[in-house]
């Protein structure tokens, strides 16, 4: 893969491969057909995950212990030719093993007897419709077919229809046909009928079969909304379902692939504010363009993100009115080029709006076409399209068109650089301006945008803000306080499928790329070679037995007497040949990693005598590695050594890594997180936050949020709006009144790099808590100290596990904080526990309930 998979993508690929492996086995052994689905929210990278699956299917995958299927044939099916082309391009972009010849667009001239293994064939509904040349001849009752001597003459004299090709592929015992349904909810209409003509949809014909053509054995549906697909296949005869793969929406949002914040600008009062908000939207486009240019300059990055505005118009637009809107845009931003307009109307032609001309552009080409800065659209653009650089939308749709607005915004949620920009809410956001909405009518839009899945559950980590204001670093806060904040250790969730040797190899590569450690790869493997050399001594007896098993092949000879029909079995032992040794070597390579197996075999072969045959020396080295791979404890020894060296290098080069660009730092952050027990990570310095300044009351009216002084980030008045519950606000006031308090920090609740996280364990899973507040005080000697203050209710089931996680964090970071206080309301009284005290940590460790701790002598009343 050209891309490093995110943790949730890694997990999903592993689960999909598990389903495909089971389905393949059951098909070839018992002719059982299976189906399952992959559900992931928009922007999760479903095509990237599919590319990783296909690479594994065709070439095997050592990380997942998945062997290639030499007879694998894939049909990628959708109802949209342009969507197929986009998917085909993305698969090639993501994979370094799938070539353009492996990704076959099935055209009208296709006439193969069978599909070829190792290929992905792209088909769409139109190619299988009754008017397509590919299917002509399949229906024996088709009156348009010519005949000669009673025999059908196929169009273009071809010998097979596409249905014949599918049937022949399914019936070949050496092949396995997999059907991948992109946007799988389509073609699964109620009753399985299309257009009311009583005929099953083409998708259902592929799944269930058509005439003599059997259903495709293995069906994998992919979509953000697969419920219709799941319901349909669960009721089909002669097809079993495997557990569906569901990607956690929270992990997708946490990954940084999706924008954290959606800003909705709506009028504060009733009236026509079209021009006002259009000017504001244009100003936002200009500002965000400058912000991206400045960021690229800071990062020494030649590739600057060029944001665009989507101008969403009604379905029957007045072209002259659109021309006036465009006039307003160019008046607001005179530097904007007049040839930067395009349209994605269904008419697919150049449109004239007043004095402006806008050529048509295919939706899937917008992202790569940097010249487009103003994109004029009607309702939702075709499913599957997205444009990460579309960062501003001004919609002139009516307030009743909530669905069209949310559908289009859903295509604008990917982050332009496929990562979160540290400490900058503005560059992690998308803006939508709604001139024809009021705050009350926009609530349905907010609810839809907060949904991260088909069940309508809230997408954790995403914020939808109405008329937010920017917060910038508070000029009254000294640099000493900022440095104290940035020195605080933060924790991240571990990567479940981390492999230490692979992690070390990846780290060595990046250190070498950045010039931090010359020949890092060679040095890493040299250290692991020492471990393997030591293992040959430590496990000598086990290796000898393992070597004997590698070098010999045992079996039985069966003799049958024709007359008596008696059978006898004689054991035999033969010396292993080169093929057997190589097979054992490959299995061992999956244990210790293929790269390490290669370099260690070269290391061993280099020790051979000068007059030894180099080929024999390499075979001997492969034999040694094959035997080592059978030693159970070897893997643990290697992984321990690899983990130790990785952590040592990350610590040694921490300062140099901090001086790299955000993009490069993000690479090392991901490598840190690949550890089963990840190292602490540094906080990013926040420089722009977006905050709500008003709160909606139960009666629908709004009131200003209370504003507090001395926050690390503030508005132009030096104040920070606090969206707190009643007693959180009281805690902030009480802490600000303490002698020596000079600043405070509202720790973001989302998974951003400027948020301090603390891991804890609950039910065998590692989770993360983000304490609410960090307060800073200056002592008499000028030293700046930090206090964590975390108000948290005890009524939640995770209260005690979180408390234990914070206690472990306090113990691991003794001396870093003056106080780490947790506060809860117990029996009408606010109680606090300072986790920097050993007695408090001991009480928490032994407690059966969280209330027991707050009722004990380690807790004290908290005075507000």
Coordinates of C-alpha atoms in Angstrom, one line a residue, residues 42-43 258-259 261-265 310 312 378-381 385-388 390-395 401-414 429-434 437 442 445-446 448-450 462 464-465:
X42 CA -18.7 9.0 4.7
X43 CA -15.0 9.9 4.5
X258 CA -12.6 14.2 8.7
X259 CA -13.0 17.9 9.6
X261 CA -16.0 21.4 12.9
X262 CA -18.8 22.5 10.7
X263 CA -19.6 26.2 11.1
X264 CA -23.2 27.3 10.1
X265 CA -23.7 31.0 9.6
X310 CA -19.6 25.8 -3.4
X312 CA -25.6 26.0 -4.1
X378 CA -27.9 22.5 -7.6
X379 CA -28.9 19.7 -5.2
X380 CA -26.7 16.9 -3.9
X381 CA -23.8 16.0 -6.2
X385 CA -17.8 12.4 -4.9
X386 CA -15.9 14.4 -2.4
X387 CA -13.8 17.5 -2.5
X388 CA -11.7 18.2 0.6
X390 CA -14.3 22.7 -0.7
X391 CA -14.2 24.7 2.5
X392 CA -17.0 27.2 2.1
X393 CA -20.6 26.7 1.0
X394 CA -23.1 29.4 0.4
X395 CA -26.5 27.8 -0.1
X401 CA -34.3 21.8 1.5
X402 CA -32.4 20.6 4.6
X403 CA -31.7 17.2 3.0
X404 CA -30.0 18.7 -0.1
X405 CA -27.8 20.9 2.0
X406 CA -26.7 18.1 4.4
X407 CA -26.0 15.7 1.5
X408 CA -23.8 18.2 -0.2
X409 CA -22.0 19.2 3.1
X410 CA -21.5 15.5 3.6
X411 CA -19.3 15.5 0.5
X412 CA -17.1 18.3 2.0
X413 CA -16.0 16.8 5.3
X414 CA -12.7 15.3 4.3
X429 CA -13.4 23.3 9.7
X430 CA -15.8 23.8 6.8
X431 CA -18.1 26.8 6.6
X432 CA -21.7 26.8 5.4
X433 CA -23.7 30.0 5.1
X434 CA -27.5 29.8 4.9
X437 CA -32.5 29.9 7.2
X442 CA -31.3 25.0 11.0
X445 CA -29.4 20.4 9.6
X446 CA -27.3 20.3 12.8
X448 CA -28.1 15.4 10.4
X449 CA -24.5 16.6 10.4
X450 CA -23.9 15.2 13.8
X462 CA -17.6 16.5 15.5
X464 CA -21.5 21.8 14.5
X465 CA -21.3 25.5 15.5

